[in-house]
Structure formats: structure tokens, C-alpha cells
Short mmCIF file of C-alpha atoms in Angstrom, two decimals:
data_model
loop_
_atom_site.label_atom_id
_atom_site.label_comp_id
_atom_site.label_asym_id
_atom_site.label_seq_id
_atom_site.Cartn_x
_atom_site.Cartn_y
_atom_site.Cartn_z
CA MET A 1253 -57.28 30.91 -30.00
CA PRO A 1254 -56.13 27.38 -31.20
CA ASN A 1255 -52.83 29.00 -32.17
CA ILE A 1256 -52.51 30.20 -28.62
CA HIS A 1257 -53.51 26.69 -27.21
CA GLU A 1258 -51.21 24.93 -29.35
CA ALA A 1259 -48.02 27.09 -28.39
CA ALA A 1260 -49.19 26.67 -24.40
CA VAL A 1261 -49.12 23.06 -25.10
CA GLY A 1262 -45.92 23.04 -27.11
CA THR A 1263 -44.43 25.50 -24.23
CA ILE A 1264 -45.45 23.23 -21.59
CA LEU A 1265 -43.97 20.18 -23.43
CA ALA A 1266 -40.94 21.97 -24.11
CA LEU A 1267 -40.35 22.67 -20.22
CA LEU A 1268 -41.27 19.58 -19.42
CA PHE A 1269 -38.98 17.90 -21.94
CA TRP A 1270 -36.01 20.19 -20.44
CA ILE A 1271 -36.96 19.31 -17.13
CA TYR A 1272 -36.70 15.72 -17.94
CA LEU A 1273 -33.08 16.35 -19.30
CA ARG A 1274 -32.18 18.23 -16.48
CA TYR A 1275 -33.45 16.05 -13.60
CA LYS A 1276 -33.43 12.65 -15.30
CA PRO A 1277 -31.04 10.01 -13.38
CA LEU A 1278 -27.83 9.68 -15.51
CA ARG A 1279 -27.51 6.23 -16.98
CA ARG A 1280 -25.25 4.56 -14.84
CA ALA A 1281 -22.21 2.71 -16.83
CA PRO A 1282 -22.15 -1.16 -16.57
CA GLU A 1283 -20.66 -2.67 -13.20
CA PRO A 1284 -17.53 -4.90 -13.55
CA PRO A 1285 -17.99 -8.39 -14.56
CA GLY A 1286 -18.09 -11.20 -11.75
CA PRO A 1287 -19.75 -14.45 -11.23
CA ALA A 1288 -23.26 -14.83 -10.71
CA GLY A 1289 -24.82 -14.85 -7.14
CA ILE A 1290 -28.00 -15.64 -5.83
CA PRO A 1291 -30.52 -13.46 -4.37
CA ILE A 1292 -30.19 -11.47 -1.33
CA PHE A 1293 -26.79 -13.51 -0.46
CA GLY A 1294 -25.09 -12.50 -3.51
CA ASN A 1295 -21.41 -14.34 -3.90
CA GLU A 1296 -21.30 -15.33 -0.07
CA PHE A 1297 -21.64 -18.74 -0.31
CA GLN A 1298 -18.80 -18.74 -3.08
CA ILE A 1299 -16.12 -17.29 -0.95
CA PRO A 1300 -14.17 -19.86 1.03
CA GLN A 1301 -13.32 -19.54 4.96
CA ASP A 1302 -9.66 -19.70 4.10
CA LYS A 1303 -7.37 -18.55 1.44
CA GLN A 1304 -10.04 -16.37 -0.18
CA TRP A 1305 -7.34 -14.96 -2.64
CA LEU A 1306 -6.90 -18.14 -4.28
CA ARG A 1307 -10.79 -18.18 -5.40
CA PHE A 1308 -10.65 -14.48 -6.32
CA HIS A 1309 -7.56 -15.36 -8.66
CA GLU A 1310 -9.50 -18.09 -10.03
CA TRP A 1311 -12.16 -15.46 -10.98
CA SER A 1312 -9.88 -13.08 -12.22
CA LYS A 1313 -8.75 -15.58 -14.75
CA VAL A 1314 -12.44 -15.81 -15.93
CA TYR A 1315 -13.54 -12.23 -15.73
CA GLY A 1316 -10.35 -10.20 -15.78
CA ASP A 1317 -8.40 -8.03 -13.33
CA VAL A 1318 -11.55 -6.13 -11.86
CA VAL A 1319 -14.21 -8.47 -10.66
CA ARG A 1320 -17.31 -7.46 -8.87
CA LEU A 1321 -19.04 -9.36 -6.19
CA THR A 1322 -21.83 -8.94 -3.97
CA THR A 1323 -22.14 -10.25 -0.19
CA MET A 1324 -25.62 -9.59 1.33
CA GLY A 1325 -26.11 -6.62 -0.87
CA GLN A 1326 -22.84 -5.10 -0.34
CA PRO A 1327 -20.84 -4.61 -3.70
CA VAL A 1328 -17.20 -5.81 -3.64
CA ILE A 1329 -14.61 -5.38 -6.25
CA ILE A 1330 -11.24 -7.49 -6.27
CA LEU A 1331 -8.42 -5.87 -7.93
CA SER A 1332 -6.07 -8.58 -9.43
CA SER A 1333 -3.42 -6.61 -11.28
CA ALA A 1334 -0.84 -4.21 -10.47
CA GLN A 1335 -2.08 -1.67 -12.99
CA ALA A 1336 -5.80 -1.55 -11.55
CA ALA A 1337 -4.49 -1.53 -8.21
CA VAL A 1338 -2.27 1.62 -9.10
CA ASP A 1339 -4.64 3.18 -11.09
CA LEU A 1340 -7.25 3.43 -8.11
CA LEU A 1341 -5.66 2.93 -5.07
CA ASP A 1342 -2.82 5.13 -5.84
CA ALA A 1343 -3.72 7.35 -8.46
CA ARG A 1344 -7.13 7.95 -7.00
CA GLY A 1345 -6.27 7.91 -3.23
CA THR A 1346 -8.64 10.62 -2.47
CA VAL A 1347 -11.41 8.50 -3.21
CA TYR A 1348 -10.03 5.06 -2.62
CA SER A 1349 -8.67 5.36 1.12
CA ASP A 1350 -11.20 4.89 3.23
CA ARG A 1351 -12.09 1.58 5.37
CA PRO A 1352 -15.44 -0.20 5.25
CA ARG A 1353 -17.08 -0.72 8.91
CA ALA A 1354 -15.18 -3.84 10.36
CA VAL A 1355 -17.92 -4.76 13.00
CA MET A 1356 -15.79 -7.97 14.50
CA ALA A 1357 -12.05 -6.69 14.34
CA GLY A 1358 -13.09 -2.97 14.62
CA GLU A 1359 -15.86 -2.48 16.78
CA LEU A 1360 -16.07 -5.35 19.06
CA VAL A 1361 -12.58 -6.03 19.36
CA GLY A 1362 -11.35 -2.48 19.39
CA TRP A 1363 -8.62 -2.50 16.25
CA ASP A 1364 -10.53 0.69 14.97
CA ARG A 1365 -8.97 2.85 17.47
CA GLY A 1366 -5.66 2.37 15.71
CA LEU A 1367 -4.12 3.15 12.39
CA GLY A 1368 -4.84 -0.20 10.31
CA TYR A 1369 -8.95 0.06 10.54
CA SER A 1370 -9.20 3.79 11.08
CA PRO A 1371 -11.57 5.86 8.88
CA TYR A 1372 -9.77 7.90 6.24
CA ASN A 1373 -10.18 11.30 8.68
CA SER A 1374 -7.88 13.71 10.36
CA ARG A 1375 -7.07 10.97 13.19
CA PHE A 1376 -5.77 8.53 10.43
CA LYS A 1377 -3.90 11.56 9.16
CA GLU A 1378 -2.19 12.34 12.27
CA PHE A 1379 -1.36 8.75 12.42
CA ARG A 1380 0.54 8.72 9.36
CA ARG A 1381 2.21 11.83 10.36
CA MET A 1382 3.75 10.43 13.40
CA PHE A 1383 4.74 7.27 11.70
CA GLN A 1384 6.61 9.18 9.07
CA HIS A 1385 8.77 11.03 11.81
CA THR A 1386 9.75 7.45 13.11
CA LEU A 1387 9.68 5.28 10.44
CA GLY A 1388 10.10 7.21 7.21
CA PRO A 1389 13.14 6.49 4.67
CA ARG A 1390 15.49 8.68 6.76
CA PRO A 1391 14.45 8.24 10.27
CA VAL A 1392 14.53 4.82 10.14
CA GLN A 1393 18.42 4.88 9.50
CA SER A 1394 18.89 5.82 13.21
CA LEU A 1395 17.26 2.41 13.95
CA ILE A 1396 19.83 0.25 12.26
CA PRO A 1397 22.22 -0.15 15.02
CA LEU A 1398 19.06 -1.45 17.21
CA GLN A 1399 17.96 -3.93 14.47
CA GLU A 1400 21.56 -5.23 13.76
CA ARG A 1401 22.15 -5.77 17.62
CA GLU A 1402 18.79 -7.70 17.89
CA ASN A 1403 19.75 -9.67 14.72
CA ALA A 1404 22.90 -10.78 16.34
CA ARG A 1405 21.25 -12.14 19.46
CA PHE A 1406 18.57 -14.06 16.84
CA LEU A 1407 21.37 -15.68 15.26
CA LEU A 1408 23.04 -16.76 18.64
CA ARG A 1409 19.46 -18.01 19.42
CA VAL A 1410 19.27 -20.09 16.26
CA LEU A 1411 22.74 -21.36 16.87
CA ILE A 1412 21.90 -22.63 20.38
CA TYR A 1413 18.49 -23.96 19.81
CA PRO A 1414 18.22 -24.40 16.05
CA ASN A 1415 14.74 -26.20 16.08
CA ASP A 1416 13.09 -23.29 17.58
CA PHE A 1417 13.78 -20.84 14.72
CA ILE A 1418 9.94 -19.66 14.37
CA GLU A 1419 9.89 -18.58 17.91
CA HIS A 1420 13.25 -16.81 17.81
CA ALA A 1421 11.98 -14.67 14.59
CA ARG A 1422 9.22 -13.61 16.74
CA GLN A 1423 11.24 -12.89 19.78
CA SER A 1424 13.93 -10.80 17.88
CA THR A 1425 11.26 -8.70 15.99
CA GLY A 1426 9.20 -8.26 19.06
CA ALA A 1427 12.32 -7.10 20.92
CA ALA A 1428 13.11 -4.61 18.15
CA ILE A 1429 9.66 -3.16 17.94
CA LEU A 1430 9.27 -2.98 21.63
CA MET A 1431 12.49 -1.12 22.06
CA ILE A 1432 11.33 1.54 19.19
CA SER A 1433 7.66 2.04 20.58
CA TYR A 1434 8.11 1.89 24.34
CA GLY A 1435 12.06 1.80 25.12
CA TYR A 1436 11.70 -1.52 26.74
CA ALA A 1437 14.28 -3.95 26.77
CA ILE A 1438 12.74 -7.64 26.66
CA GLN A 1439 13.70 -10.54 28.76
CA PRO A 1440 15.30 -13.39 27.61
CA ASN A 1441 12.68 -16.23 28.12
CA ASP A 1442 9.03 -15.69 28.45
CA ASP A 1443 8.93 -11.85 28.55
CA PRO A 1444 5.57 -10.65 29.70
CA PHE A 1445 5.18 -7.75 27.10
CA VAL A 1446 6.07 -10.04 24.10
CA LYS A 1447 3.36 -12.46 25.58
CA ILE A 1448 0.73 -9.72 25.46
CA ALA A 1449 1.48 -8.74 22.46
CA GLU A 1450 1.51 -12.07 20.63
CA GLU A 1451 -2.03 -12.92 22.25
CA ALA A 1452 -3.17 -9.59 20.77
CA MET A 1453 -1.82 -10.22 17.44
CA LYS A 1454 -3.77 -13.68 17.53
CA GLY A 1455 -6.87 -11.92 17.90
CA PHE A 1456 -6.14 -9.48 15.04
CA SER A 1457 -5.43 -12.07 12.66
CA LYS A 1458 -8.68 -14.08 13.84
CA SER A 1459 -10.96 -11.17 13.62
CA SER A 1460 -9.73 -10.08 10.62
CA GLU A 1461 -9.96 -12.91 8.45
CA PRO A 1462 -12.59 -12.12 5.66
CA GLY A 1463 -16.11 -14.03 6.14
CA ALA A 1464 -15.00 -15.66 9.27
CA PHE A 1465 -17.60 -14.07 11.39
CA MET A 1466 -21.55 -13.99 10.90
CA VAL A 1467 -21.53 -10.57 12.59
CA ASP A 1468 -19.60 -8.79 9.73
CA ARG A 1469 -22.43 -9.79 7.13
CA PHE A 1470 -25.16 -9.36 9.88
CA PRO A 1471 -24.04 -6.24 11.87
CA PHE A 1472 -27.07 -6.20 14.05
CA PHE A 1473 -26.25 -9.55 15.69
CA GLN A 1474 -23.40 -7.53 17.67
CA TYR A 1475 -26.27 -6.50 19.76
CA VAL A 1476 -27.18 -10.08 20.88
CA PRO A 1477 -26.28 -11.34 24.57
CA GLU A 1478 -23.14 -13.60 25.02
CA TRP A 1479 -25.60 -16.30 26.40
CA PHE A 1480 -27.64 -16.33 23.15
CA PRO A 1481 -27.37 -19.32 20.59
CA GLY A 1482 -24.83 -18.78 17.86
CA ALA A 1483 -23.24 -15.81 19.90
CA GLY A 1484 -20.04 -17.57 20.57
CA PHE A 1485 -18.22 -14.53 18.51
CA LYS A 1486 -19.45 -12.22 21.38
CA ARG A 1487 -17.46 -14.14 23.87
CA ALA A 1488 -14.55 -14.64 21.37
CA ALA A 1489 -14.69 -10.60 20.89
CA ARG A 1490 -14.74 -9.85 24.44
CA GLU A 1491 -11.49 -12.00 24.97
CA MET A 1492 -9.90 -10.40 22.22
CA ARG A 1493 -10.78 -7.30 23.42
CA GLU A 1494 -9.11 -7.93 26.94
CA ASP A 1495 -6.00 -9.01 25.07
CA LEU A 1496 -5.95 -5.64 22.97
CA GLU A 1497 -6.67 -3.44 26.12
CA ARG A 1498 -3.41 -4.99 27.69
CA LEU A 1499 -1.52 -4.37 24.70
CA TYR A 1500 -2.79 -0.62 24.88
CA ASP A 1501 -2.22 -0.16 28.79
CA VAL A 1502 0.50 -2.28 29.92
CA PRO A 1503 3.53 -0.94 27.95
CA TYR A 1504 2.12 2.49 28.02
CA GLU A 1505 2.11 2.62 31.69
CA PHE A 1506 5.48 1.29 31.94
CA VAL A 1507 6.73 4.13 29.59
CA ARG A 1508 4.79 6.77 32.05
CA LYS A 1509 6.36 5.45 34.85
CA GLN A 1510 9.75 5.21 33.63
CA MET A 1511 9.39 8.84 32.40
CA ALA A 1512 8.09 9.79 36.04
CA SER A 1513 11.39 8.38 37.43
CA GLY A 1514 13.37 9.90 34.88
CA ASN A 1515 14.54 6.45 33.65
CA ALA A 1516 12.71 6.33 30.40
CA SER A 1517 14.88 4.87 27.44
CA PRO A 1518 14.23 7.18 24.00
CA SER A 1519 11.34 5.59 22.21
CA PHE A 1520 8.09 6.46 20.05
CA THR A 1521 5.81 6.64 23.26
CA SER A 1522 8.05 8.73 25.14
CA LYS A 1523 8.54 11.39 22.31
CA TYR A 1524 4.91 12.20 21.94
CA LEU A 1525 4.16 12.10 25.47
CA ASN A 1526 6.79 14.96 25.97
CA GLU A 1527 5.41 16.61 23.24
CA LYS A 1528 1.75 16.59 23.60
CA ARG A 1529 0.94 15.86 27.43
CA ASP A 1530 1.00 19.38 28.26
CA THR A 1531 -1.38 20.76 25.46
CA ALA A 1532 -4.78 21.01 25.03
CA ALA A 1533 -4.80 18.67 21.92
CA PHE A 1534 -3.60 15.64 24.20
CA ASP A 1535 -5.23 12.61 23.84
CA ASP A 1536 -3.93 9.86 26.02
CA ASP A 1537 -6.04 7.11 23.96
CA PHE A 1538 -4.71 8.09 20.62
CA VAL A 1539 -0.85 7.79 21.85
CA LYS A 1540 -1.88 4.53 22.97
CA ALA A 1541 -3.44 3.43 19.69
CA ALA A 1542 -0.43 4.94 17.87
CA ALA A 1543 2.15 3.05 19.68
CA ALA A 1544 0.08 -0.37 19.55
CA SER A 1545 -0.46 0.36 15.92
CA LEU A 1546 3.29 0.83 15.36
CA TYR A 1547 3.66 -2.99 17.10
CA SER A 1548 1.08 -4.69 15.46
CA GLY A 1549 2.04 -3.64 11.97
CA GLY A 1550 5.41 -5.73 12.15
CA ALA A 1551 5.13 -8.09 14.98
CA ASP A 1552 3.33 -10.79 12.74
CA THR A 1553 4.13 -10.03 9.35
CA THR A 1554 8.42 -9.91 9.53
CA PRO A 1555 8.56 -13.27 11.17
CA SER A 1556 6.15 -14.74 8.67
CA ALA A 1557 8.55 -13.56 5.97
CA VAL A 1558 11.75 -15.00 7.86
CA THR A 1559 9.80 -18.28 8.32
CA THR A 1560 9.34 -18.28 4.24
CA PHE A 1561 12.79 -17.46 3.80
CA ILE A 1562 13.77 -20.65 5.56
CA LEU A 1563 11.27 -23.03 3.87
CA ALA A 1564 12.31 -21.48 0.26
CA MET A 1565 16.13 -22.35 1.29
CA VAL A 1566 14.80 -25.81 2.18
CA HIS A 1567 13.48 -26.42 -1.21
CA ASN A 1568 15.88 -24.39 -3.06
CA ARG A 1569 19.57 -25.34 -2.20
CA HIS A 1570 20.83 -24.02 -5.26
CA VAL A 1571 19.45 -20.69 -4.57
CA GLN A 1572 21.07 -20.87 -1.06
CA SER A 1573 24.41 -21.89 -2.28
CA LEU A 1574 24.53 -18.59 -4.83
CA GLY A 1575 23.29 -16.51 -1.84
CA GLN A 1576 26.27 -17.84 0.25
CA ALA A 1577 28.79 -17.44 -2.58
CA GLU A 1578 27.82 -13.86 -3.15
CA VAL A 1579 28.24 -12.98 0.75
CA ASP A 1580 31.65 -14.84 0.80
CA ASN A 1581 32.81 -13.09 -2.15
CA VAL A 1582 31.86 -9.49 -0.91
CA ILE A 1583 32.08 -9.89 2.80
CA GLY A 1584 34.20 -12.27 3.53
CA HIS A 1585 34.37 -14.39 6.88
CA GLU A 1586 35.71 -11.78 9.48
CA ARG A 1587 32.34 -10.06 9.90
CA LEU A 1588 28.41 -10.26 9.48
CA PRO A 1589 26.73 -8.41 6.57
CA THR A 1590 25.26 -5.12 7.75
CA ILE A 1591 22.47 -3.16 6.29
CA ALA A 1592 25.25 -0.80 4.65
CA ASP A 1593 26.12 -3.66 2.55
CA LYS A 1594 22.93 -3.82 0.58
CA GLY A 1595 23.73 -2.14 -2.56
CA ASP A 1596 26.86 -4.58 -2.94
CA LEU A 1597 24.65 -7.86 -2.16
CA VAL A 1598 22.48 -7.78 -5.05
CA TYR A 1599 21.62 -11.46 -5.44
CA VAL A 1600 20.68 -11.41 -1.69
CA GLY A 1601 18.77 -8.33 -2.61
CA ALA A 1602 16.78 -10.43 -5.21
CA ILE A 1603 15.97 -13.25 -2.75
CA VAL A 1604 14.49 -10.93 -0.29
CA ARG A 1605 12.01 -9.75 -3.54
CA GLU A 1606 11.38 -13.34 -3.99
CA VAL A 1607 10.69 -14.13 -0.55
CA LEU A 1608 8.05 -11.30 -0.59
CA ARG A 1609 6.70 -12.40 -3.52
CA TRP A 1610 6.51 -15.97 -3.42
CA GLY A 1611 4.98 -16.17 0.20
CA VAL A 1612 2.94 -13.13 0.26
CA THR A 1613 2.55 -12.20 4.14
CA VAL A 1614 -0.71 -10.38 3.68
CA PRO A 1615 -2.47 -11.76 0.63
CA LEU A 1616 -5.27 -9.47 0.44
CA GLY A 1617 -4.21 -6.41 2.60
CA LEU A 1618 -6.77 -4.67 4.29
CA PRO A 1619 -9.71 -3.72 2.45
CA HIS A 1620 -10.43 -0.13 0.99
CA GLN A 1621 -13.73 1.67 0.82
CA VAL A 1622 -14.76 3.92 -2.08
CA SER A 1623 -15.82 7.49 -0.81
CA GLN A 1624 -17.85 8.47 -3.78
CA ASP A 1625 -19.26 7.23 -7.00
CA ASP A 1626 -16.34 6.74 -9.72
CA VAL A 1627 -15.76 5.29 -13.44
CA TYR A 1628 -13.02 2.99 -14.25
CA ARG A 1629 -12.40 1.61 -17.45
CA GLY A 1630 -15.94 2.46 -18.66
CA TYR A 1631 -17.34 0.61 -15.40
CA SER A 1632 -19.25 2.13 -12.52
CA ILE A 1633 -17.96 1.82 -9.00
CA ARG A 1634 -20.50 2.93 -6.43
CA LYS A 1635 -19.71 4.98 -3.40
CA GLY A 1636 -19.29 2.37 -0.37
CA THR A 1637 -18.00 -0.51 -2.76
CA ILE A 1638 -15.54 -2.38 -0.77
CA ILE A 1639 -12.21 -2.74 -2.85
CA TRP A 1640 -9.75 -5.69 -2.09
CA ALA A 1641 -6.27 -5.77 -3.63
CA ASN A 1642 -5.45 -9.29 -4.27
CA ILE A 1643 -1.55 -8.72 -3.65
CA TRP A 1644 -1.18 -12.80 -3.95
CA SER A 1645 -2.80 -12.51 -7.69
CA ILE A 1646 -0.49 -9.59 -8.55
CA LEU A 1647 2.58 -10.92 -7.60
CA HIS A 1648 1.65 -14.51 -9.23
CA ASP A 1649 0.65 -12.68 -12.38
CA GLU A 1650 2.45 -14.87 -15.23
CA ASN A 1651 2.67 -11.95 -17.52
CA TYR A 1652 5.30 -10.65 -15.12
CA PHE A 1653 6.46 -13.82 -13.51
CA PRO A 1654 6.58 -17.02 -15.43
CA LYS A 1655 6.13 -20.02 -13.57
CA PRO A 1656 5.14 -18.03 -10.56
CA ASN A 1657 5.15 -20.81 -8.14
CA GLU A 1658 9.06 -21.28 -8.34
CA PHE A 1659 11.07 -19.78 -5.97
CA ARG A 1660 13.74 -17.76 -8.68
CA PRO A 1661 15.47 -14.71 -7.46
CA GLU A 1662 16.91 -14.33 -11.03
CA ARG A 1663 13.64 -12.71 -11.81
CA TYR A 1664 15.38 -9.38 -10.81
CA LEU A 1665 18.85 -9.70 -12.04
CA LYS A 1666 19.66 -8.18 -15.32
CA THR A 1667 21.83 -10.25 -17.79
CA ASP A 1668 22.81 -10.07 -21.37
CA ASP A 1669 19.52 -11.67 -22.46
CA TYR A 1670 17.03 -10.66 -19.76
CA ASP A 1671 16.16 -7.40 -18.50
CA PRO A 1672 14.00 -7.05 -15.21
CA SER A 1673 13.04 -3.22 -15.72
CA GLU A 1674 9.50 -3.88 -16.42
CA ILE A 1675 8.85 -5.96 -13.74
CA LEU A 1676 10.88 -3.29 -11.16
CA ARG A 1677 9.03 -0.59 -12.66
CA HIS A 1678 5.50 -2.19 -12.72
CA CYS A 1679 5.16 -4.83 -10.05
CA ASP A 1680 8.25 -4.72 -7.74
CA PRO A 1681 7.41 -6.75 -4.78
CA LEU A 1682 9.31 -4.30 -2.43
CA ALA A 1683 6.46 -2.08 -3.31
CA ILE A 1684 3.49 -4.20 -3.99
CA ALA A 1685 4.01 -6.51 -0.87
CA PHE A 1686 3.32 -3.36 1.40
CA GLY A 1687 -0.19 -2.15 -0.18
CA PHE A 1688 -1.13 0.80 -1.98
CA GLY A 1689 -1.93 4.48 -1.71
CA ARG A 1690 -2.41 6.45 1.41
CA ARG A 1691 -2.60 3.01 3.12
CA ILE A 1692 0.40 1.71 2.32
CA CYS A 1693 2.28 0.25 5.19
CA PRO A 1694 4.21 2.74 7.12
CA GLY A 1695 6.82 0.58 8.19
CA MET A 1696 7.88 -0.82 4.79
CA HIS A 1697 11.40 0.67 5.19
CA LEU A 1698 12.02 -0.82 8.70
CA ALA A 1699 10.79 -4.20 7.52
CA GLU A 1700 12.57 -4.45 4.59
CA ASN A 1701 15.85 -3.44 6.29
CA SER A 1702 15.01 -6.34 8.88
CA LEU A 1703 14.23 -8.82 6.32
CA PHE A 1704 17.49 -8.07 4.12
CA LEU A 1705 19.83 -8.49 7.46
CA THR A 1706 18.19 -11.46 8.52
CA VAL A 1707 18.56 -13.10 5.10
CA ALA A 1708 22.18 -11.81 4.53
CA THR A 1709 23.44 -12.94 7.98
CA ILE A 1710 21.70 -16.23 7.65
CA LEU A 1711 23.27 -17.04 4.45
CA ALA A 1712 26.90 -16.13 5.93
CA THR A 1713 26.43 -18.24 8.99
CA PHE A 1714 24.33 -21.00 8.47
CA ASP A 1715 23.25 -23.92 6.35
CA ILE A 1716 19.66 -25.06 5.68
CA ALA A 1717 18.73 -28.50 4.86
CA LYS A 1718 15.57 -30.92 5.04
CA ALA A 1719 15.58 -32.68 8.42
CA THR A 1720 15.55 -36.31 8.85
CA ASP A 1721 13.59 -38.79 10.33
CA ALA A 1722 14.53 -41.78 12.63
CA ASP A 1723 15.68 -43.36 9.89
CA GLY A 1724 17.84 -40.94 8.23
CA ASN A 1725 15.28 -40.27 5.43
CA GLU A 1726 14.79 -36.49 4.60
CA ILE A 1727 11.42 -34.94 5.03
CA THR A 1728 10.11 -32.83 2.66
CA PRO A 1729 8.19 -29.80 4.12
CA GLU A 1730 4.97 -28.66 2.25
CA VAL A 1731 4.72 -25.52 0.50
CA GLU A 1732 1.51 -24.63 2.44
CA PHE A 1733 0.39 -20.84 3.80
CA SER A 1734 -2.72 -20.06 5.32
CA GLY A 1735 -4.31 -17.29 7.72
CA PHE A 1736 -4.95 -13.79 7.03
CA ILE A 1737 -1.66 -12.88 8.00
CA SER A 1738 -0.24 -15.76 5.97
CA HIS A 1739 2.19 -18.32 7.36
CA PRO A 1740 3.84 -21.09 6.12
CA ARG A 1741 2.77 -24.52 7.86
CA PRO A 1742 4.64 -25.26 10.54
CA PHE A 1743 7.65 -27.22 9.18
CA ARG A 1744 11.04 -29.03 10.62
CA CYS A 1745 14.31 -28.44 8.86
CA LYS A 1746 17.80 -28.61 9.71
CA ILE A 1747 20.01 -25.71 10.41
CA THR A 1748 23.44 -25.83 11.19
CA PRO A 1749 26.54 -23.70 11.26
CA ARG A 1750 28.70 -23.61 7.91
CA SER A 1751 31.65 -23.79 9.90
CA GLU A 1752 33.23 -23.39 13.41
CA THR A 1753 34.53 -20.10 12.05
CA ALA A 1754 31.05 -19.05 11.13
CA ALA A 1755 29.65 -20.11 14.89
CA GLU A 1756 32.69 -18.25 16.50
CA LEU A 1757 31.50 -15.34 14.45
CA VAL A 1758 27.81 -15.57 15.76
CA ARG A 1759 29.23 -15.91 19.59
CA SER A 1760 31.63 -12.94 19.17
CA TYR A 1761 28.90 -10.50 18.25
CA VAL A 1762 26.86 -10.86 21.42
CA VAL A 1763 29.74 -12.29 23.74
CA ALA A 1764 29.30 -9.45 26.15
CA ASP A 1765 25.64 -9.86 26.17
CA GLN A 1766 24.49 -11.99 29.34
CA SER A 1767 20.69 -11.80 28.17
CA ILE A 1768 20.66 -14.63 25.71
CA GLY A 1769 18.86 -17.48 26.67
#
């Protein structure tokens, strides 16, 4: 009998041990390193309100290129190398393509209706399909004549009103995108559609700033009334939402009326209204959101890059001279450069790359979110973790870009003593600056063409120098950038035609256009 009892006990113990092995929680891999936080709040108070990418860059030097933080219990990982960003956001796109909840920008203001803040779902995939048909590498070729026409108008405005170059860059970009999105030709001055779009974009940039609004950290605050103490964000959100609704509705209704009268110009919106409006799957709001997303994707970023180029030329006259010499040698003085000249203007192309690297337009991109548990380099990355790719840090990596704060287009040019292939293979600004994986900017080809065209034609026609004060002393502008969509701090400079021949060339391209004001 004792043997039977011992056998039963042994069997039970063996069964319990098997159950333990079968159902015990898997030992979680260690989490990535990062700065110590405080209970409950984590690293919340260590993250600044502006230029968060610089603090993240500092931490990457201490903890490595994969840094873990927490904010109010929310795990966050910062990726500060091209390798880590590509490994996760590109190679594991099925896991790293979702968006985290964005209470202020998404839910309260309403940007979650469009592409940028859309979850990774069927709606997002349909957005991407639509944009690929309009902005993919092949379709974008049909938009080149429009870009070249608007760029010529930009040059004339700079010739007439050189001090307003920032506004001219905004107007030129807005004109091209409004024509692509809605078939709308802007008015020469104070265009109402441009104003609507600019106000909406101010709201996007402000509401998207990481950590700027308490409601993103404490979502339950979204339910307090506007009169409640500390609820100023509710009033701000309502005003931003009204601006966004105007961007959705006003241009869209313009297209519908033009189509009804038979006068609609071909556009992104008219195309999809023609294709979808009589189908069961037609969604009025979806087309509005898609068109507004197309506009919002480039309306602020491209002018920022153009302004960065002008600032770089003020500080780097030798680069400007080399770019002008290449344009003169390749193009001559009888015509303006075109996008077709891109392959021959190698140094100009290097300037474009360096503009995107030196003054990163969206230093942190938009956040990704992990949709299932994962392990990377032996580190545990939990489902729901927010992932920020620190694009600024990646494009200031001294392993690829020695003296990263210097503007040096020669980084990308092969010589007898230097081969840039490693940079171009692993850390090319033309790729990195537009994001990663399935969330990469769908308008990157349009934006690249626009920036190249602007850089090449400015070099062909204008000299950019420091402004002078009343006593004739040169004014050196600060190299200072800020904002979620990062812009140079407003600065003065002196822009003059390189010659009367250059000025006449600019005038000749729009001589028949009476819409330049």
C-alpha cells in the first residue's frame, strides 16, 4: 500500500510540474535601457516641451540607439539609428505600423480621420492605395509641368518682393497642392483656400507637439467642460477642429459644384468622386479626409525645407558658388533648370540631400505603436509600446556624418579619396527624412521634385547673402529650428538677381501670366 501511495504522490507531483512548465509565464526578456524615472510619472518631467529630439539624442549617447522611457505608465521607445529604425519599422512593418491614441490631435481636433493619425486598418490601406495612384514614382511624372509652372511664379515673386521669400514658398507649395488635390487655381493675393489650409496646418503642428497638452497624458480630461479650470485645451481644440472642418468642407464643395456645372479641372478629388460616388462603398467623409491629407502632408514641410536651403546658403556662400557654377556649366543662361536635369546636376542633388539632413523638417516623424509583443536584440518590446524614430538623431549620426552641424554637400559625392556609398546605402537623407515602413510619406517623390526644382532654379537666378543693418553691418542669422514641423527661426537675408540676364529669364517664364501679384 505505501508503494501505491508513493506512486500516486509521485504521479501528482509530476503532473503538477508538467502543468507548471506548460502554463508558467514565460520569462520576459529584459527591456531596453533608459533613464531612471520616478514612480507613476516615469520620465514625464524629463522630456522638454520643445525640441524633444535633442534630449532623446543626448540619452542615445548614454544608453544606446534603442532607449526605453515611460510616461504615466506608457512605455515609449526611442530609435536613434538608421539600423534600428529599418530593422523594426521597415522589416517588421506588420507589427510596427499602428498609431497610438492621439487624444488632442486625433480625437479632439479630428486629424484621426485622415491618413496621418489613422490606425493601421483597412481605411489606412485604402488611403495608401489612393495616394500611390496619384503620388507614386510614375504618376508623379505627370505633375512635373504643374510644379515647374508654379516654381516659375515663385521665382518672379521673389524677384519682385525678395524679403517675403518665406511667404512665397508657402504660396507656391500651396498652389501646386491645391491644384493637385482639388483642381483649384489660387488667387494672386490673400487666397481664401490658402488661408483655410494654413490655419488648419497651424492646428496640426500645435496639437501634434509631443507633451504639449495634458489631455494626451490624462485622456479622461477630454470630458471636462470648457469652463473648467485648466481646460483651455478644450477651447483650443474646438477652434482647431473648426479650422480643420473648413479644410475638409470648403475645397470639397468647390469641386462638387465645379463638377455639377461641368467645369471641374482634373484633380485627386474629382477623380475619386467620379469613380466612387455611385457605388455602395462611397464614403463622402473618406474622400474629404484623403484630399485634406494630401494637402496637409506637404503644405508646411516643403516651405520649411526651402527656407532651410536659403538659410544654409546665407551661411555657406562657397556651397552656393559651387552650385551656381554647376548650373551654369550644365544648363547655361538661356533657360531654367528642370526636373529632367536632375541626373546631370549632381552637386545640386547633394545640396538637396544636405538640406534634408541639416535642417530635418519633421525631427521625430509621427509615432508608431507596437501591435504585438516582440523581442529585438534580446530586449522585450511590449504590445502597445509607442515608438518614436528620432530622425534628427539618425541624420546627425557622426558615424555617417562627421561634424554633423556643418552643411557639407560633398558628403554624398564620390572622389578618388572618398566613397559615399555607405551613407547612401544605409543613411540616405532622401529616404530617412520621409519616415519609415508602411508609414513613409506617400508624397516623398513630389516633395523631392519640388525641392530639387526650387534649389536648382534659385541657384540659377539669384544670389543669397546676409542682410545688412542701417549702418551697413552684416546681420548673421541664427541657425535655430523649432516646432513639431521644424522651421528655421524667421530671419532676414539679401536676395538679388545674379544679373539682369537672370532677372529677364525669370520674367520671360511668366510673361503671359497676369496672376502674379
